[in-house]
Amino acid sequence: MSDAPDHSPTLAALSISDRLGQAMPYILIPVLVVLGFLAIGSTSSWLTLTVSGLAMGMMIFLMASGLTLVFGLMDIINFGHGAFISVGAFVGVSVLMAMGGWTTAPSLPLNLIAVLLAILAATLVTGILGWGFERVIVRPVYGQHLHQILVTVGGLIVIEQMIHVIWGPHEIFLTRPETFQGAITYWGAALEKFRLLAVVLGLIVFVTMRLVLRRTKIGLIVRAGVQNGEMVQALGYRLRLVFVGVFIAGSALAGLGGVMWGLYQEVITAGMGEEMMILVFIVVIIGGLGSVEGAFIGALLVGLTQNYIAFLEPKLALISNIGLMAVILMWRPQGMMPVVKAK
Amino acid sequence: MINILLSGDRPRSMLLSALLLVILIALALAPFLFPGVRSLETAARICIFIVLVASYDLMLGYTGIVSFAHTMFFGLGAYGVALASTHMGRGFDALLVGSVLGALAAAVLAFAIGLFSLRVRAIFFAMITLAVASAVAVLVSQMSQITGGEDGLNYLTPRELTPAFRFGEAFGVKLNGRLLAYYLVFTACLALFLMLLRVVNSPFGRVLKAIRENDFRAEAIGYRVVAYRTMATCLSAAVAALAGSIFAIWLRYVGPDTTLSFSIMLDILLMVVIGGMGTMYGAVIGATIFVLAQNYLQTLMGTASEATSALPLIPELLSPDRWLLWLGVLFVLSVYFFPTGIVGRLRGVR
């Protein structure tokens, strides 16, 4: 009888370069901010641009997070996600307009309540819409990428046109609630109040999401489902239900992002969701499909790059996002933090 | 003879053959059968869209890649002709140079996009093409000193292709340059279509179908899936650009709305799905039905909307501006219940 082959497991710590590779996406943001500072030179404009870049990134993250999770969990790419952004914006703005007096009053609590009510209405409506969308549009075409893309694009068109039917064909201009207008000056830099609100809100959502995903049972199931759905089902969890929940939550977040973006731009159109989808896709791709952290970092990168470049070289701003995507994909073809194995 | 022309891919259905024959004859004799400016416009549009949709089907139906940048390639060809005609003066050489350069640019761009996205997973391609196409559309409307911006470009095509060039009368129809232009469009489109038919029925086309059915297995047999997908994409982009060039020669105008807009992309998608994915004849049927419907149904919708103006909501839903709404509904329904399209139904597949 021969001896068992030598088996001496080693528990070597990760080498420095491996660790650096893992941490690289996180380091990218401070590096970008510092580079931006060096390129811009003036502290006050750098601060303004950074805050607006962060605000934009946070809002894009709100819209992108749901999409990336839905993809990770069920391998479904929802091109109709943009419709929820538009619907959220329209519902939210309608609520704000209906409250009239509360938004024009120069009182912070009243304005805040008004905005919160608008957000609540928007997320509620888009959540319900997402539930219906999943049932009617997405469910019949599980597992067929080609048909998914076609059908969800069809759904996007129908919802967008329904917005035209309900709210009329023209864009709607709005004014932000009184206390969120204007800017505060800090270190000589003008920081728009609404952008600060967007940054705070985005951070709250990101932290909550991370807590739910990392600390709760449901988060555990979701993360496990992203990594290996069949195994989770084999262990007796009804992944379908979890998935529907994630789809609804993702749609509601898109609606929230839509309200914020509408208030940020102070104009809403039925096509806004479709336009935002382009940024959202870029974010999801460079972040790595299925990764919430990746989407967060990707969104901040896109927001910051766009703002810096628009200041430094306005002509390049149009293609800055595509350029960013090309660079990241050359570096990591799967995106920065891919969770879903390439299928 | 016919078998060689059709590359051995016969319609395989009596009704389908009859339909295709009717379309061919109608398009070939359009100026004589349906005299009038509007019907000639429609006929030329059908010819061009058949090629455009067929080239898209090479990607979607045969290779199984979804692209949202097909109008971008179409626009590249159109702008190639427009820019060449603007800078080189009117002449056939400008048209030729513009078409060739446009097709080359489209192929190179398709190659670059494919390089980034196709080697990871095909689904990236759909998202990346959407992003790139929108960036190009914005770029074209922003760089107004080169491209004319939102207004687009007007230019002169050779005198032989304009209505001012007259040379007699036959069967009660005035023979002028417009007629020559139509036959240029018709012949070029027919040639391109037959070429695409040749491509999809070649060994290359068979590999593409294998990749569509199961890319993993195709790779295992020894075909380099990425290379084949990229080649199909480049070819499809080049043909789309040529269709764009023909469109530009016919229209004598290019603008972002007529060549680059996302709604044309949706039209193409719908034509492919209605006609039938994965068969070139689907493009013929889809494009013909769709363009006819687009030109004549919208008028009908307008009348219907006025007739129901007393009712709530219904006139809103029927107004010609909501044309896209019904297209969307039709699109979703046809993907569910009609996945093989009209041609698939006629051929009795599944």
Short mmCIF file of C-alpha atoms in Angstrom, two decimals, chain A residues 63-184:
data_model
loop_
_atom_site.label_atom_id
_atom_site.label_comp_id
_atom_site.label_asym_id
_atom_site.label_seq_id
_atom_site.Cartn_x
_atom_site.Cartn_y
_atom_site.Cartn_z
CA MET A 63 -31.08 54.07 -9.91
CA ALA A 64 -28.34 51.52 -10.61
CA SER A 65 -28.40 49.50 -7.40
CA GLY A 66 -31.69 47.76 -8.12
CA LEU A 67 -30.70 46.89 -11.65
CA THR A 68 -27.42 45.29 -10.68
CA LEU A 69 -29.02 43.18 -7.92
CA VAL A 70 -31.82 42.02 -10.19
CA PHE A 71 -29.27 40.98 -12.73
CA GLY A 72 -27.11 39.23 -10.18
CA LEU A 73 -29.99 37.35 -8.63
CA MET A 74 -31.96 36.17 -11.60
CA ASP A 75 -29.70 36.85 -14.56
CA ILE A 76 -32.27 39.26 -15.91
CA ILE A 77 -31.30 42.41 -17.65
CA ASN A 78 -34.12 44.88 -17.36
CA PHE A 79 -33.99 47.51 -20.07
CA GLY A 80 -37.30 48.82 -18.78
CA HIS A 81 -35.71 50.03 -15.54
CA GLY A 82 -35.57 53.54 -16.95
CA ALA A 83 -39.35 53.66 -17.08
CA PHE A 84 -39.46 53.51 -13.27
CA ILE A 85 -37.15 56.51 -13.10
CA SER A 86 -39.52 58.56 -15.25
CA VAL A 87 -42.65 57.38 -13.46
CA GLY A 88 -41.06 58.08 -10.07
CA ALA A 89 -40.18 61.61 -11.15
CA PHE A 90 -43.66 62.32 -12.52
CA VAL A 91 -45.47 60.95 -9.50
CA GLY A 92 -43.15 62.69 -7.06
CA VAL A 93 -43.40 66.04 -8.80
CA SER A 94 -47.19 65.77 -9.04
CA VAL A 95 -47.35 65.23 -5.29
CA LEU A 96 -45.02 68.17 -4.66
CA MET A 97 -47.12 70.41 -6.87
CA ALA A 98 -50.31 69.29 -5.20
CA MET A 99 -48.92 70.38 -1.85
CA GLY A 100 -48.31 73.89 -3.13
CA GLY A 101 -48.15 75.87 0.11
CA TRP A 102 -45.87 73.45 1.87
CA THR A 103 -43.15 73.76 -0.70
CA THR A 104 -43.20 77.52 -0.99
CA ALA A 105 -43.18 78.13 2.74
CA PRO A 106 -39.68 79.04 3.92
CA SER A 107 -39.71 76.44 6.66
CA LEU A 108 -37.33 73.50 6.68
CA PRO A 109 -39.62 70.94 8.40
CA LEU A 110 -42.55 71.65 6.08
CA ASN A 111 -40.34 71.41 2.99
CA LEU A 112 -38.71 68.27 4.23
CA ILE A 113 -42.09 66.67 4.90
CA ALA A 114 -43.24 67.67 1.43
CA VAL A 115 -40.17 66.12 -0.18
CA LEU A 116 -40.46 63.00 1.95
CA LEU A 117 -44.13 62.61 1.02
CA ALA A 118 -43.23 62.98 -2.65
CA ILE A 119 -40.53 60.34 -2.26
CA LEU A 120 -42.93 58.05 -0.43
CA ALA A 121 -45.57 58.36 -3.14
CA ALA A 122 -43.02 57.85 -5.90
CA THR A 123 -41.44 54.78 -4.35
CA LEU A 124 -44.87 53.31 -3.59
CA VAL A 125 -46.11 53.76 -7.14
CA THR A 126 -42.92 52.53 -8.79
CA GLY A 127 -42.76 49.58 -6.39
CA ILE A 128 -46.26 48.50 -7.36
CA LEU A 129 -45.48 49.14 -10.99
CA GLY A 130 -42.33 47.04 -10.65
CA TRP A 131 -44.37 44.22 -9.19
CA GLY A 132 -46.73 44.34 -12.15
CA PHE A 133 -43.87 44.67 -14.60
CA GLU A 134 -42.21 41.57 -13.18
CA ARG A 135 -45.45 39.59 -13.44
CA VAL A 136 -46.56 40.67 -16.89
CA ILE A 137 -43.40 41.49 -18.79
CA VAL A 138 -40.45 39.68 -17.24
CA ARG A 139 -41.81 36.42 -15.87
CA PRO A 140 -42.72 34.74 -19.17
CA VAL A 141 -39.20 35.12 -20.53
CA TYR A 142 -36.95 33.81 -17.77
CA GLY A 143 -33.70 32.38 -18.97
CA GLN A 144 -33.90 33.86 -22.48
CA HIS A 145 -31.65 36.89 -22.68
CA LEU A 146 -32.61 37.79 -26.19
CA HIS A 147 -36.31 37.85 -25.46
CA GLN A 148 -35.76 39.61 -22.14
CA ILE A 149 -34.01 42.49 -23.80
CA LEU A 150 -36.66 42.80 -26.50
CA VAL A 151 -39.63 42.51 -24.16
CA THR A 152 -38.31 44.91 -21.53
CA VAL A 153 -37.56 47.47 -24.23
CA GLY A 154 -41.15 47.06 -25.35
CA GLY A 155 -42.30 47.60 -21.77
CA LEU A 156 -40.18 50.74 -21.55
CA ILE A 157 -41.82 52.19 -24.64
CA VAL A 158 -45.32 51.41 -23.42
CA ILE A 159 -44.79 52.96 -19.98
CA GLU A 160 -43.11 56.02 -21.46
CA GLN A 161 -46.00 56.54 -23.84
CA MET A 162 -48.49 56.08 -21.03
CA ILE A 163 -46.75 58.94 -19.22
CA HIS A 164 -47.40 61.04 -22.31
CA VAL A 165 -51.05 60.02 -22.22
CA ILE A 166 -51.51 60.76 -18.51
CA TRP A 167 -49.36 63.84 -17.98
CA GLY A 168 -49.41 65.27 -21.49
CA PRO A 169 -46.67 65.41 -24.08
CA HIS A 170 -44.72 68.38 -22.72
CA GLU A 171 -41.93 68.56 -20.19
CA ILE A 172 -42.85 69.90 -16.77
CA PHE A 173 -40.80 72.62 -15.14
CA LEU A 174 -40.75 72.83 -11.37
CA THR A 175 -39.12 74.77 -8.60
CA ARG A 176 -37.45 73.14 -5.66
CA PRO A 177 -38.93 73.64 -2.19
CA GLU A 178 -37.94 76.97 -0.69
CA THR A 179 -35.26 75.84 1.75
CA PHE A 180 -33.49 73.67 -0.80
CA GLN A 181 -32.97 76.53 -3.20
CA GLY A 182 -29.75 78.44 -3.31
CA ALA A 183 -26.38 77.52 -1.94
CA ILE A 184 -24.33 77.81 1.20
#
